[in-house]
PDB file of C-alpha atoms and ligand atoms in Angstrom:
ATOM      1  CA  MET G   1      86.639 104.391  82.222  1.00  0.00           C
ATOM      2  CA  ARG G   2      89.322 102.472  83.944  1.00  0.00           C
ATOM      3  CA  SER G   3      88.263  98.648  84.767  1.00  0.00           C
ATOM      4  CA  VAL G   4      86.831  98.607  88.117  1.00  0.00           C
ATOM      5  CA  PHE G   5      87.056  94.590  88.703  1.00  0.00           C
ATOM      6  CA  ARG G   6      90.430  92.505  87.682  1.00  0.00           C
ATOM      7  CA  ASP G   7      91.203  89.534  88.211  1.00  0.00           C
ATOM      8  CA  PHE G   8      94.438  88.379  88.903  1.00  0.00           C
ATOM      9  CA  THR G   9      94.353  85.033  89.943  1.00  0.00           C
ATOM     10  CA  ASP G  10      96.150  83.352  87.490  1.00  0.00           C
ATOM     11  CA  ASN G  11      99.554  85.303  88.351  1.00  0.00           C
ATOM     12  CA  PHE G  12      99.349  83.727  92.286  1.00  0.00           C
ATOM     13  CA  PHE G  13      99.067  79.831  90.765  1.00  0.00           C
ATOM     14  CA  GLU G  14     101.653  80.294  89.212  1.00  0.00           C
ATOM     15  CA  ILE G  15     103.405  78.799  92.629  1.00  0.00           C
ATOM     16  CA  LEU G  16     102.586  75.643  91.281  1.00  0.00           C
ATOM     17  CA  THR G  17     104.229  75.643  88.412  1.00  0.00           C
ATOM     18  CA  TYR G  18     107.334  76.006  91.177  1.00  0.00           C
ATOM     19  CA  PRO G  19     109.101  73.271  93.338  1.00  0.00           C
ATOM     20  CA  LYS G  20     107.250  73.736  97.098  1.00  0.00           C
ATOM     21  CA  GLU G  21     111.184  74.862  98.514  1.00  0.00           C
ATOM     22  CA  LYS G  22     111.999  76.885  95.758  1.00  0.00           C
ATOM     23  CA  TRP G  23     108.373  79.122  96.628  1.00  0.00           C
ATOM     24  CA  GLU G  24     110.765  82.496  97.454  1.00  0.00           C
ATOM     25  CA  ASP G  25     111.306  82.016  94.072  1.00  0.00           C
ATOM     26  CA  PHE G  26     108.203  82.301  93.236  1.00  0.00           C
ATOM     27  CA  TRP G  27     106.957  84.948  96.098  1.00  0.00           C
ATOM     28  CA  LYS G  28     110.490  87.577  94.107  1.00  0.00           C
ATOM     29  CA  CYS G  29     108.943  86.677  91.487  1.00  0.00           C
ATOM     30  CA  TYR G  30     105.046  87.839  92.436  1.00  0.00           C
ATOM     31  CA  LYS G  31     105.861  91.127  94.551  1.00  0.00           C
ATOM     32  CA  LYS G  32     107.815  91.791  90.927  1.00  0.00           C
ATOM     33  CA  SER G  33     104.937  91.524  88.636  1.00  0.00           C
ATOM     34  CA  LEU G  34     102.446  93.495  90.934  1.00  0.00           C
ATOM     35  CA  ASP G  35     102.821  95.952  92.861  1.00  0.00           C
ATOM     36  CA  PHE G  36     100.168  95.624  95.081  1.00  0.00           C
ATOM     37  CA  VAL G  37     101.398  92.151  96.595  1.00  0.00           C
ATOM     38  CA  GLU G  38     104.302  94.867  97.856  1.00  0.00           C
ATOM     39  CA  ILE G  39     101.974  96.939  99.950  1.00  0.00           C
ATOM     40  CA  TYR G  40      99.363  93.738 100.820  1.00  0.00           C
ATOM     41  CA  SER G  41     103.257  92.900 102.726  1.00  0.00           C
ATOM     42  CA  GLN G  42     103.415  96.142 104.219  1.00  0.00           C
ATOM     43  CA  VAL G  43     100.039  96.717 105.519  1.00  0.00           C
ATOM     44  CA  THR G  44      99.577  92.812 106.917  1.00  0.00           C
ATOM     45  CA  LYS G  45     103.407  93.570 108.313  1.00  0.00           C
ATOM     46  CA  LEU G  46     104.244  89.658 107.551  1.00  0.00           C
ATOM     47  CA  ASN G  47     107.783  89.274 105.528  1.00  0.00           C
ATOM     48  CA  ASP G  48     108.037  87.448 103.157  1.00  0.00           C
ATOM     49  CA  GLU G  49     109.694  84.354 105.518  1.00  0.00           C
ATOM     50  CA  GLU G  50     106.388  84.273 107.151  1.00  0.00           C
ATOM     51  CA  ILE G  51     104.135  84.437 103.569  1.00  0.00           C
ATOM     52  CA  ILE G  52     105.862  81.815 102.974  1.00  0.00           C
ATOM     53  CA  ARG G  53     105.891  79.591 106.207  1.00  0.00           C
ATOM     54  CA  LYS G  54     102.040  79.961 105.426  1.00  0.00           C
ATOM     55  CA  LEU G  55     101.912  79.242 102.179  1.00  0.00           C
ATOM     56  CA  ARG G  56     104.109  75.925 102.972  1.00  0.00           C
ATOM     57  CA  GLU G  57     101.795  75.332 105.725  1.00  0.00           C
ATOM     58  CA  THR G  58      98.815  75.457 103.555  1.00  0.00           C
ATOM     59  CA  GLY G  59     101.293  73.031 101.134  1.00  0.00           C
ATOM     60  CA  ARG G  60     100.993  71.968  97.498  1.00  0.00           C
ATOM     61  CA  ARG G  61      97.699  69.825  97.875  1.00  0.00           C
ATOM     62  CA  GLU G  62      95.437  72.457  98.899  1.00  0.00           C
ATOM     63  CA  LEU G  63      96.669  75.144  96.873  1.00  0.00           C
ATOM     64  CA  ASP G  64      96.341  72.548  93.789  1.00  0.00           C
ATOM     65  CA  LYS G  65      92.505  71.913  94.928  1.00  0.00           C
ATOM     66  CA  ALA G  66      91.889  75.972  95.695  1.00  0.00           C
ATOM     67  CA  PHE G  67      92.930  76.035  91.707  1.00  0.00           C
ATOM     68  CA  TRP G  68      90.864  73.946  90.528  1.00  0.00           C
ATOM     69  CA  TYR G  69      87.956  75.339  92.317  1.00  0.00           C
ATOM     70  CA  LYS G  70      89.180  78.161  90.981  1.00  0.00           C
ATOM     71  CA  GLN G  71      89.054  76.854  87.266  1.00  0.00           C
ATOM     72  CA  ASP G  72      85.272  75.533  88.034  1.00  0.00           C
ATOM     73  CA  ILE G  73      83.728  79.423  89.412  1.00  0.00           C
ATOM     74  CA  ILE G  74      86.686  82.066  87.422  1.00  0.00           C
ATOM     75  CA  LYS G  75      83.944  82.585  84.428  1.00  0.00           C
ATOM     76  CA  ASP G  76      80.293  82.334  86.177  1.00  0.00           C
ATOM     77  CA  LEU G  77      81.803  84.460  88.803  1.00  0.00           C
ATOM     78  CA  LYS G  78      83.920  86.808  86.407  1.00  0.00           C
ATOM     79  CA  ALA G  79      80.706  87.370  84.539  1.00  0.00           C
ATOM     80  CA  ASP G  80      78.461  88.042  88.012  1.00  0.00           C
ATOM     81  CA  ILE G  81      80.583  90.588  89.429  1.00  0.00           C
ATOM     82  CA  ILE G  82      80.736  92.275  86.397  1.00  0.00           C
ATOM     83  CA  ASP G  83      76.991  92.132  85.697  1.00  0.00           C
ATOM     84  CA  ASN G  84      76.502  93.592  88.966  1.00  0.00           C
ATOM     85  CA  LEU G  85      78.286  96.303  89.070  1.00  0.00           C
ATOM     86  CA  ILE G  86      77.367  97.492  86.090  1.00  0.00           C
ATOM     87  CA  LYS G  87      73.925  97.386  87.619  1.00  0.00           C
ATOM     88  CA  ASN G  88      74.365  99.102  90.055  1.00  0.00           C
ATOM     89  CA  SER G  89      77.126 101.398  89.690  1.00  0.00           C
ATOM     90  CA  LYS G  90      75.385 103.894  91.579  1.00  0.00           C
ATOM     91  CA  LYS G  91      75.112 102.185  94.795  1.00  0.00           C
ATOM     92  CA  PHE G  92      78.199 101.060  94.189  1.00  0.00           C
ATOM     93  CA  GLN G  93      79.935 104.408  93.393  1.00  0.00           C
ATOM     94  CA  LEU G  94      82.052 103.632  90.746  1.00  0.00           C
ATOM     95  CA  ASN G  95      82.566 106.923  89.305  1.00  0.00           C
ATOM     96  CA  ARG G  96      84.799 108.225  91.971  1.00  0.00           C
ATOM     97  CA  GLY G  97      87.922 106.462  90.728  1.00  0.00           C
ATOM     98  CA  ASP G  98      89.596 105.555  93.731  1.00  0.00           C
ATOM     99  CA  PHE G  99      88.723 102.010  94.202  1.00  0.00           C
ATOM    100  CA  ALA G 100      88.967  99.234  92.091  1.00  0.00           C
ATOM    101  CA  VAL G 101      88.117  94.711  92.525  1.00  0.00           C
ATOM    102  CA  TYR G 102      91.045  92.978  92.002  1.00  0.00           C
ATOM    103  CA  LEU G 103      90.560  89.262  92.466  1.00  0.00           C
ATOM    104  CA  THR G 104      93.886  87.855  94.212  1.00  0.00           C
ATOM    105  CA  ALA G 105      95.086  84.960  96.466  1.00  0.00           C
ATOM    106  CA  PHE G 106      97.299  85.463  99.193  1.00  0.00           C
ATOM    107  CA  LEU G 107      96.656  83.578 102.559  1.00  0.00           C
ATOM    108  CA  GLY G 108      93.308  82.886 102.483  1.00  0.00           C
ATOM    109  CA  ASP G 109      93.272  83.614 106.750  1.00  0.00           C
ATOM    110  CA  LYS G 110      90.691  87.484 104.951  1.00  0.00           C
ATOM    111  CA  PRO G 111      87.887  87.545 102.737  1.00  0.00           C
ATOM    112  CA  TYR G 112      90.035  91.158 101.760  1.00  0.00           C
ATOM    113  CA  LEU G 113      91.907  93.542 102.374  1.00  0.00           C
ATOM    114  CA  TYR G 114      91.739  97.109 101.412  1.00  0.00           C
ATOM    115  CA  LEU G 115      95.041  98.331  99.759  1.00  0.00           C
ATOM    116  CA  ASN G 116      96.165 101.613  99.354  1.00  0.00           C
ATOM    117  CA  SER G 117      98.384 103.954  96.999  1.00  0.00           C
ATOM    118  CA  PHE G 118      98.769 106.929  95.784  1.00  0.00           C
ATOM    119  CA  LYS G 119      96.674 105.459  92.896  1.00  0.00           C
ATOM    120  CA  GLY G 120      93.870 104.813  94.908  1.00  0.00           C
ATOM    121  CA  THR G 121      92.961 101.424  96.970  1.00  0.00           C
ATOM    122  CA  ILE G 122      92.661  98.200  95.885  1.00  0.00           C
ATOM    123  CA  ILE G 123      89.922  95.912  97.790  1.00  0.00           C
ATOM    124  CA  ALA G 124      91.860  92.598  97.215  1.00  0.00           C
ATOM    125  CA  VAL G 125      89.614  89.622  97.392  1.00  0.00           C
ATOM    126  CA  ASP G 126      91.620  87.010  98.446  1.00  0.00           C
ATOM    127  CA  ILE G 127      90.395  84.103  95.838  1.00  0.00           C
ATOM    128  CA  LEU G 128      92.259  81.491  98.592  1.00  0.00           C
ATOM    129  CA  TYR G 129      89.585  82.825 101.470  1.00  0.00           C
ATOM    130  CA  LEU G 130      86.943  82.004  99.436  1.00  0.00           C
ATOM    131  CA  TYR G 131      87.789  78.254  98.815  1.00  0.00           C
ATOM    132  CA  PHE G 132      88.247  77.864 102.341  1.00  0.00           C
ATOM    133  CA  ASN G 133      84.814  79.032 103.148  1.00  0.00           C
ATOM    134  CA  ARG G 134      83.614  77.792  99.315  1.00  0.00           C
ATOM    135  CA  ASN G 135      80.367  75.570 101.626  1.00  0.00           C
ATOM    136  CA  ASN G 136      79.227  79.017 103.622  1.00  0.00           C
ATOM    137  CA  ILE G 137      79.732  81.918 101.843  1.00  0.00           C
ATOM    138  CA  ASN G 138      78.232  83.484  98.879  1.00  0.00           C
ATOM    139  CA  PRO G 139      81.538  85.392  96.340  1.00  0.00           C
ATOM    140  CA  ARG G 140      79.137  88.107  95.085  1.00  0.00           C
ATOM    141  CA  GLU G 141      78.201  89.301  98.950  1.00  0.00           C
ATOM    142  CA  VAL G 142      81.463  89.505  99.701  1.00  0.00           C
ATOM    143  CA  ILE G 143      82.524  91.421  97.152  1.00  0.00           C
ATOM    144  CA  GLU G 144      79.493  93.632  97.760  1.00  0.00           C
ATOM    145  CA  GLU G 145      80.885  93.580 101.288  1.00  0.00           C
ATOM    146  CA  ALA G 146      84.027  95.231 101.097  1.00  0.00           C
ATOM    147  CA  ILE G 147      82.865  97.957  98.132  1.00  0.00           C
ATOM    148  CA  ILE G 148      80.327  98.804 100.813  1.00  0.00           C
ATOM    149  CA  GLU G 149      82.163  98.858 103.883  1.00  0.00           C
ATOM    150  CA  PHE G 150      84.845 100.906 101.331  1.00  0.00           C
ATOM    151  CA  ILE G 151      82.293 103.380 100.102  1.00  0.00           C
ATOM    152  CA  THR G 152      80.994 103.841 103.326  1.00  0.00           C
ATOM    153  CA  SER G 153      83.950 104.698 105.417  1.00  0.00           C
ATOM    154  CA  THR G 154      85.381 107.254 103.800  1.00  0.00           C
ATOM    155  CA  THR G 155      85.448 110.112 101.579  1.00  0.00           C
ATOM    156  CA  PRO G 156      86.080 110.701  97.488  1.00  0.00           C
ATOM    157  CA  ASN G 157      90.024 111.423  96.748  1.00  0.00           C
ATOM    158  CA  LYS G 158      89.507 112.361  93.370  1.00  0.00           C
ATOM    159  CA  LYS G 159      93.414 112.986  93.104  1.00  0.00           C
ATOM    160  CA  ARG G 160      94.205 109.233  93.865  1.00  0.00           C
ATOM    161  CA  ALA G 161      91.204 108.921  90.881  1.00  0.00           C
ATOM    162  CA  ASP G 162      93.055 111.945  88.993  1.00  0.00           C
ATOM    163  CA  PHE G 163      96.239 109.709  89.599  1.00  0.00           C
ATOM    164  CA  TRP G 164      95.467 105.871  88.934  1.00  0.00           C
ATOM    165  CA  ILE G 165      94.377 107.247  85.661  1.00  0.00           C
ATOM    166  CA  LEU G 166      97.418 109.651  84.978  1.00  0.00           C
ATOM    167  CA  TYR G 167     100.131 106.973  86.653  1.00  0.00           C
ATOM    168  CA  ASP G 168      98.482 104.234  84.117  1.00  0.00           C
ATOM    169  CA  LYS G 169      98.585 106.194  81.304  1.00  0.00           C
ATOM    170  CA  ILE G 170     102.291 107.517  81.769  1.00  0.00           C
ATOM    171  CA  LYS G 171     102.669 104.280  82.674  1.00  0.00           C
ATOM    172  CA  THR G 172     101.823 102.889  79.052  1.00  0.00           C
ATOM    173  CA  ILE G 173     103.812 105.434  77.623  1.00  0.00           C
ATOM    174  CA  ILE G 174     106.890 103.868  79.526  1.00  0.00           C
ATOM    175  CA  THR G 175     106.877 100.669  78.025  1.00  0.00           C
ATOM    176  CA  ASP G 176     106.268 101.161  74.663  1.00  0.00           C
ATOM    177  CA  LYS G 177     108.495  99.824  72.599  1.00  0.00           C
ATOM    178  CA  ASN G 178     107.965 101.674  69.579  1.00  0.00           C
ATOM    179  CA  TYR G 179     108.977 104.802  70.911  1.00  0.00           C
ATOM    180  CA  LYS G 180     112.296 104.384  71.138  1.00  0.00           C
ATOM    181  CA  ASP G 181     113.607 108.449  72.012  1.00  0.00           C
ATOM    182  CA  LYS G 182     113.957 108.646  75.153  1.00  0.00           C
ATOM    183  CA  ASN G 183     113.709 112.568  75.378  1.00  0.00           C
ATOM    184  CA  GLU G 184     110.381 112.283  73.276  1.00  0.00           C
ATOM    185  CA  VAL G 185     109.108 110.223  76.244  1.00  0.00           C
ATOM    186  CA  LEU G 186     110.604 112.319  79.364  1.00  0.00           C
ATOM    187  CA  GLN G 187     108.518 115.077  76.786  1.00  0.00           C
ATOM    188  CA  ILE G 188     105.426 113.267  76.664  1.00  0.00           C
ATOM    189  CA  ILE G 189     105.290 113.153  80.131  1.00  0.00           C
ATOM    190  CA  CYS G 190     105.554 116.682  80.965  1.00  0.00           C
ATOM    191  CA  GLU G 191     103.391 118.107  79.229  1.00  0.00           C
ATOM    192  CA  LEU G 192     101.044 115.479  80.493  1.00  0.00           C
ATOM    193  CA  LEU G 193     101.692 115.794  84.114  1.00  0.00           C
ATOM    194  CA  ALA G 194     101.610 120.051  83.250  1.00  0.00           C
ATOM    195  CA  GLU G 195      98.410 119.140  81.525  1.00  0.00           C
ATOM    196  CA  ARG G 196      96.479 117.440  84.133  1.00  0.00           C
ATOM    197  CA  ILE G 197      97.730 118.366  87.144  1.00  0.00           C
ATOM    198  CA  ARG G 198      95.931 121.382  88.219  1.00  0.00           C
ATOM    199  CA  TYR G 199      99.032 123.089  90.637  1.00  0.00           C
ATOM    200  CA  TYR G 200     102.265 122.026  88.227  1.00  0.00           C
ATOM    201  CA  ASN G 201     103.145 124.632  86.589  1.00  0.00           C
ATOM    202  CA  TRP G 202     106.472 124.018  85.995  1.00  0.00           C
ATOM    203  CA  VAL G 203     107.645 120.362  84.625  1.00  0.00           C
ATOM    204  CA  GLY G 204     111.080 119.271  83.506  1.00  0.00           C
ATOM    205  CA  PHE G 205     113.206 116.769  83.619  1.00  0.00           C
ATOM    206  CA  TYR G 206     117.193 117.584  84.808  1.00  0.00           C
ATOM    207  CA  LEU G 207     119.421 114.873  83.366  1.00  0.00           C
ATOM    208  CA  VAL G 208     123.310 114.437  84.946  1.00  0.00           C
ATOM    209  CA  ASP G 209     125.695 115.521  82.612  1.00  0.00           C
ATOM    210  CA  ASN G 210     128.131 113.373  81.157  1.00  0.00           C
ATOM    211  CA  THR G 211     130.361 115.080  80.701  1.00  0.00           C
ATOM    212  CA  GLU G 212     130.934 117.167  83.486  1.00  0.00           C
ATOM    213  CA  VAL G 213     131.830 116.198  87.382  1.00  0.00           C
ATOM    214  CA  ASP G 214     128.564 116.316  89.751  1.00  0.00           C
ATOM    215  CA  SER G 215     126.451 118.667  87.178  1.00  0.00           C
ATOM    216  CA  LEU G 216     122.822 118.724  85.431  1.00  0.00           C
ATOM    217  CA  ILE G 217     121.822 120.251  82.862  1.00  0.00           C
ATOM    218  CA  LEU G 218     117.886 120.663  81.329  1.00  0.00           C
ATOM    219  CA  GLY G 219     116.514 118.155  79.681  1.00  0.00           C
ATOM    220  CA  PRO G 220     113.110 117.607  77.976  1.00  0.00           C
ATOM    221  CA  PHE G 221     110.171 120.230  79.890  1.00  0.00           C
ATOM    222  CA  VAL G 222     106.899 122.542  80.463  1.00  0.00           C
ATOM    223  CA  GLY G 223     106.742 126.099  81.258  1.00  0.00           C
ATOM    224  CA  GLU G 224     108.207 128.945  81.140  1.00  0.00           C
ATOM    225  CA  PRO G 225     111.866 129.071  80.341  1.00  0.00           C
ATOM    226  CA  THR G 226     114.497 129.189  82.870  1.00  0.00           C
ATOM    227  CA  GLU G 227     118.060 130.473  83.282  1.00  0.00           C
ATOM    228  CA  HIS G 228     118.878 127.749  85.108  1.00  0.00           C
ATOM    229  CA  SER G 229     120.201 125.615  81.878  1.00  0.00           C
ATOM    230  CA  LYS G 230     123.889 123.914  84.381  1.00  0.00           C
ATOM    231  CA  ILE G 231     122.796 123.332  87.771  1.00  0.00           C
ATOM    232  CA  LYS G 232     126.032 121.940  90.139  1.00  0.00           C
ATOM    233  CA  PHE G 233     125.459 118.833  92.736  1.00  0.00           C
ATOM    234  CA  GLY G 234     124.925 120.503  96.130  1.00  0.00           C
ATOM    235  CA  GLN G 235     123.018 123.773  94.831  1.00  0.00           C
ATOM    236  CA  GLY G 236     119.239 124.864  95.340  1.00  0.00           C
ATOM    237  CA  ILE G 237     116.843 122.515  96.062  1.00  0.00           C
ATOM    238  CA  CYS G 238     117.334 120.091  92.231  1.00  0.00           C
ATOM    239  CA  GLY G 239     121.583 120.248  93.629  1.00  0.00           C
ATOM    240  CA  GLN G 240     120.928 118.954  96.561  1.00  0.00           C
ATOM    241  CA  ALA G 241     118.715 116.166  95.566  1.00  0.00           C
ATOM    242  CA  ALA G 242     120.985 114.589  93.473  1.00  0.00           C
ATOM    243  CA  SER G 243     123.608 115.118  96.503  1.00  0.00           C
ATOM    244  CA  THR G 244     121.167 113.672  98.692  1.00  0.00           C
ATOM    245  CA  LYS G 245     119.804 110.835  96.534  1.00  0.00           C
ATOM    246  CA  ASN G 246     116.900 112.481  98.631  1.00  0.00           C
ATOM    247  CA  THR G 247     113.562 113.357  97.463  1.00  0.00           C
ATOM    248  CA  PHE G 248     112.818 117.135  98.195  1.00  0.00           C
ATOM    249  CA  VAL G 249     109.394 118.622  98.896  1.00  0.00           C
ATOM    250  CA  VAL G 250     109.797 122.266  99.404  1.00  0.00           C
ATOM    251  CA  ASP G 251     106.650 123.945 100.756  1.00  0.00           C
ATOM    252  CA  ASP G 252     107.349 127.411 100.871  1.00  0.00           C
ATOM    253  CA  VAL G 253     110.438 128.897  98.105  1.00  0.00           C
ATOM    254  CA  SER G 254     110.810 131.995 100.431  1.00  0.00           C
ATOM    255  CA  LYS G 255     111.493 130.317 103.099  1.00  0.00           C
ATOM    256  CA  GLU G 256     114.632 128.863 101.327  1.00  0.00           C
ATOM    257  CA  ASP G 257     118.785 129.594 101.774  1.00  0.00           C
ATOM    258  CA  ASN G 258     119.575 127.295  98.865  1.00  0.00           C
ATOM    259  CA  TYR G 259     117.378 127.594  96.175  1.00  0.00           C
ATOM    260  CA  LEU G 260     117.526 128.898  92.510  1.00  0.00           C
ATOM    261  CA  SER G 261     114.476 131.100  91.648  1.00  0.00           C
ATOM    262  CA  CYS G 262     113.628 130.507  87.653  1.00  0.00           C
ATOM    263  CA  SER G 263     110.094 132.851  88.121  1.00  0.00           C
ATOM    264  CA  PRO G 264     108.611 135.299  91.465  1.00  0.00           C
ATOM    265  CA  LYS G 265     105.380 132.337  90.444  1.00  0.00           C
ATOM    266  CA  THR G 266     107.097 130.134  92.265  1.00  0.00           C
ATOM    267  CA  GLN G 267     105.367 129.006  95.716  1.00  0.00           C
ATOM    268  CA  SER G 268     107.043 125.673  96.126  1.00  0.00           C
ATOM    269  CA  GLU G 269     108.809 122.945  94.046  1.00  0.00           C
ATOM    270  CA  ILE G 270     109.233 119.374  94.347  1.00  0.00           C
ATOM    271  CA  VAL G 271     112.529 116.791  92.940  1.00  0.00           C
ATOM    272  CA  VAL G 272     112.692 112.985  93.230  1.00  0.00           C
ATOM    273  CA  PRO G 273     116.085 112.107  91.697  1.00  0.00           C
ATOM    274  CA  ILE G 274     115.928 108.774  89.497  1.00  0.00           C
ATOM    275  CA  PHE G 275     118.544 106.529  89.530  1.00  0.00           C
ATOM    276  CA  ASP G 276     120.212 103.541  86.937  1.00  0.00           C
ATOM    277  CA  LYS G 277     119.430 100.228  88.087  1.00  0.00           C
ATOM    278  CA  LYS G 278     123.071 100.068  89.928  1.00  0.00           C
ATOM    279  CA  GLY G 279     121.167 102.936  92.638  1.00  0.00           C
ATOM    280  CA  LYS G 280     123.315 105.753  90.798  1.00  0.00           C
ATOM    281  CA  ILE G 281     121.454 109.124  90.269  1.00  0.00           C
ATOM    282  CA  VAL G 282     120.981 109.622  86.331  1.00  0.00           C
ATOM    283  CA  GLY G 283     118.596 113.059  86.663  1.00  0.00           C
ATOM    284  CA  GLU G 284     115.672 114.281  88.498  1.00  0.00           C
ATOM    285  CA  ILE G 285     111.920 115.581  87.706  1.00  0.00           C
ATOM    286  CA  ASP G 286     111.915 118.419  89.099  1.00  0.00           C
ATOM    287  CA  ILE G 287     107.683 119.854  89.585  1.00  0.00           C
ATOM    288  CA  ASP G 288     107.405 124.081  90.383  1.00  0.00           C
ATOM    289  CA  SER G 289     104.008 124.794  91.594  1.00  0.00           C
ATOM    290  CA  HIS G 290     102.029 128.193  91.696  1.00  0.00           C
ATOM    291  CA  GLU G 291     100.536 127.367  94.910  1.00  0.00           C
ATOM    292  CA  LYS G 292     102.211 126.817  98.757  1.00  0.00           C
ATOM    293  CA  ALA G 293     102.670 123.094 100.034  1.00  0.00           C
ATOM    294  CA  PRO G 294     100.558 121.644  97.264  1.00  0.00           C
ATOM    295  CA  PHE G 295     102.476 119.057  97.009  1.00  0.00           C
ATOM    296  CA  ASP G 296     101.616 115.137  99.933  1.00  0.00           C
ATOM    297  CA  ASN G 297     103.328 111.997  99.906  1.00  0.00           C
ATOM    298  CA  ASP G 298     100.730 110.727  97.087  1.00  0.00           C
ATOM    299  CA  ASP G 299     102.196 113.494  94.264  1.00  0.00           C
ATOM    300  CA  ARG G 300     105.941 111.901  96.367  1.00  0.00           C
ATOM    301  CA  ASN G 301     104.985 108.220  95.456  1.00  0.00           C
ATOM    302  CA  PHE G 302     102.774 109.466  92.446  1.00  0.00           C
ATOM    303  CA  LEU G 303     106.319 110.538  91.089  1.00  0.00           C
ATOM    304  CA  GLU G 304     108.792 108.122  92.547  1.00  0.00           C
ATOM    305  CA  ALA G 305     107.020 105.442  91.250  1.00  0.00           C
ATOM    306  CA  ILE G 306     106.691 107.329  87.360  1.00  0.00           C
ATOM    307  CA  ALA G 307     111.304 107.210  88.030  1.00  0.00           C
ATOM    308  CA  LYS G 308     110.976 103.957  88.932  1.00  0.00           C
ATOM    309  CA  LEU G 309     109.505 103.390  85.509  1.00  0.00           C
ATOM    310  CA  LEU G 310     112.253 105.754  83.896  1.00  0.00           C
ATOM    311  CA  SER G 311     114.552 104.279  85.620  1.00  0.00           C
ATOM    312  CA  GLU G 312     113.655 100.814  84.443  1.00  0.00           C
ATOM    313  CA  ARG G 313     112.941 101.500  81.227  1.00  0.00           C
ATOM    314  CA  PHE G 314     115.880 104.128  80.584  1.00  0.00           C
ATOM    315  CA  TRP G 315     118.626 103.820  82.864  1.00  0.00           C
TER     316      TRP G 315
HETATM  317  N1  SME J   1     114.688 125.991  91.807  1.00  0.00           N
HETATM  318  C1  SME J   1     115.345 124.846  91.177  1.00  0.00           C
HETATM  319  C2  SME J   1     116.249 125.538  90.167  1.00  0.00           C
HETATM  320  C3  SME J   1     115.451 124.463  88.788  1.00  0.00           C
HETATM  321  S1  SME J   1     114.215 125.549  88.466  1.00  0.00           S
HETATM  322  O1  SME J   1     112.771 125.800  89.464  1.00  0.00           O
HETATM  323  C4  SME J   1     113.548 125.111  86.902  1.00  0.00           C
HETATM  324  C5  SME J   1     116.171 124.580  92.552  1.00  0.00           C
HETATM  325  O2  SME J   1     115.987 125.491  93.017  1.00  0.00           O
HETATM  326  O3  SME J   1     116.742 123.886  92.011  1.00  0.00           O
END
């Protein structure tokens, strides 16, 4: 099972290795290394400048002390949290798989925040809050309260739970340097997506053809063979996604004029562009479904996140 508890506090305390006037650089790295930091900014509606100003107000001395507080308690706290989660796994509904508790650090103004994404919800517990309120709160109770509040106020989201596991697996493969061949990785991703997601019935990659201007060629895929092994920019859903550089979601392909049919079974389609590091389109993920309108925002964000990982590794 995926870990339902993780400690990321050391990532935050990297701040202490930066001079105060370089805390902007720290925040950039923090955001880059942990996806959920960006979600924190969105949820709190705080921009980078505001966050850095607040951190500077707290000051290095106080962050130093918070770091030592964390060092003092962390070992026992982690053991205690994990023990409590395991012993009460039913009560905390750990089998839902759509949430995890992360020990993090932000600004210390709230005990915890719910950070939602296509992967589910991260219950981000703020170690700075625990430090500021160390004399009158019990960290274990804070975490219990956060979980209970989450599971009683939301219904289990199986799709997000599946996306969480699948995304982590795909990320491991894409970042594994033992896989040297790009097409091999793309083929594995097709197989995983087609096998694990019920309504992903045809999964493939179209790649920008370097020998012909504004043209896509079919790359690795899983599903029925298609006659559309070459597509011009602007033609069909794939070509439109390439020329506009946008994700296309088509709930009902029978209502589309500019659509290239591959199979009469296909009812809907999603196409997600892949960019190189300069923002130039290099390919796309194309998925057909035999269901009508199965793709929602979580599918879009899930596939865009995979496209980003591929871009970081291969383009
Ligand atoms: N339907 C696509 C063509 C590719 S097939 O789905 C595999 C389109 O309209 O671009």
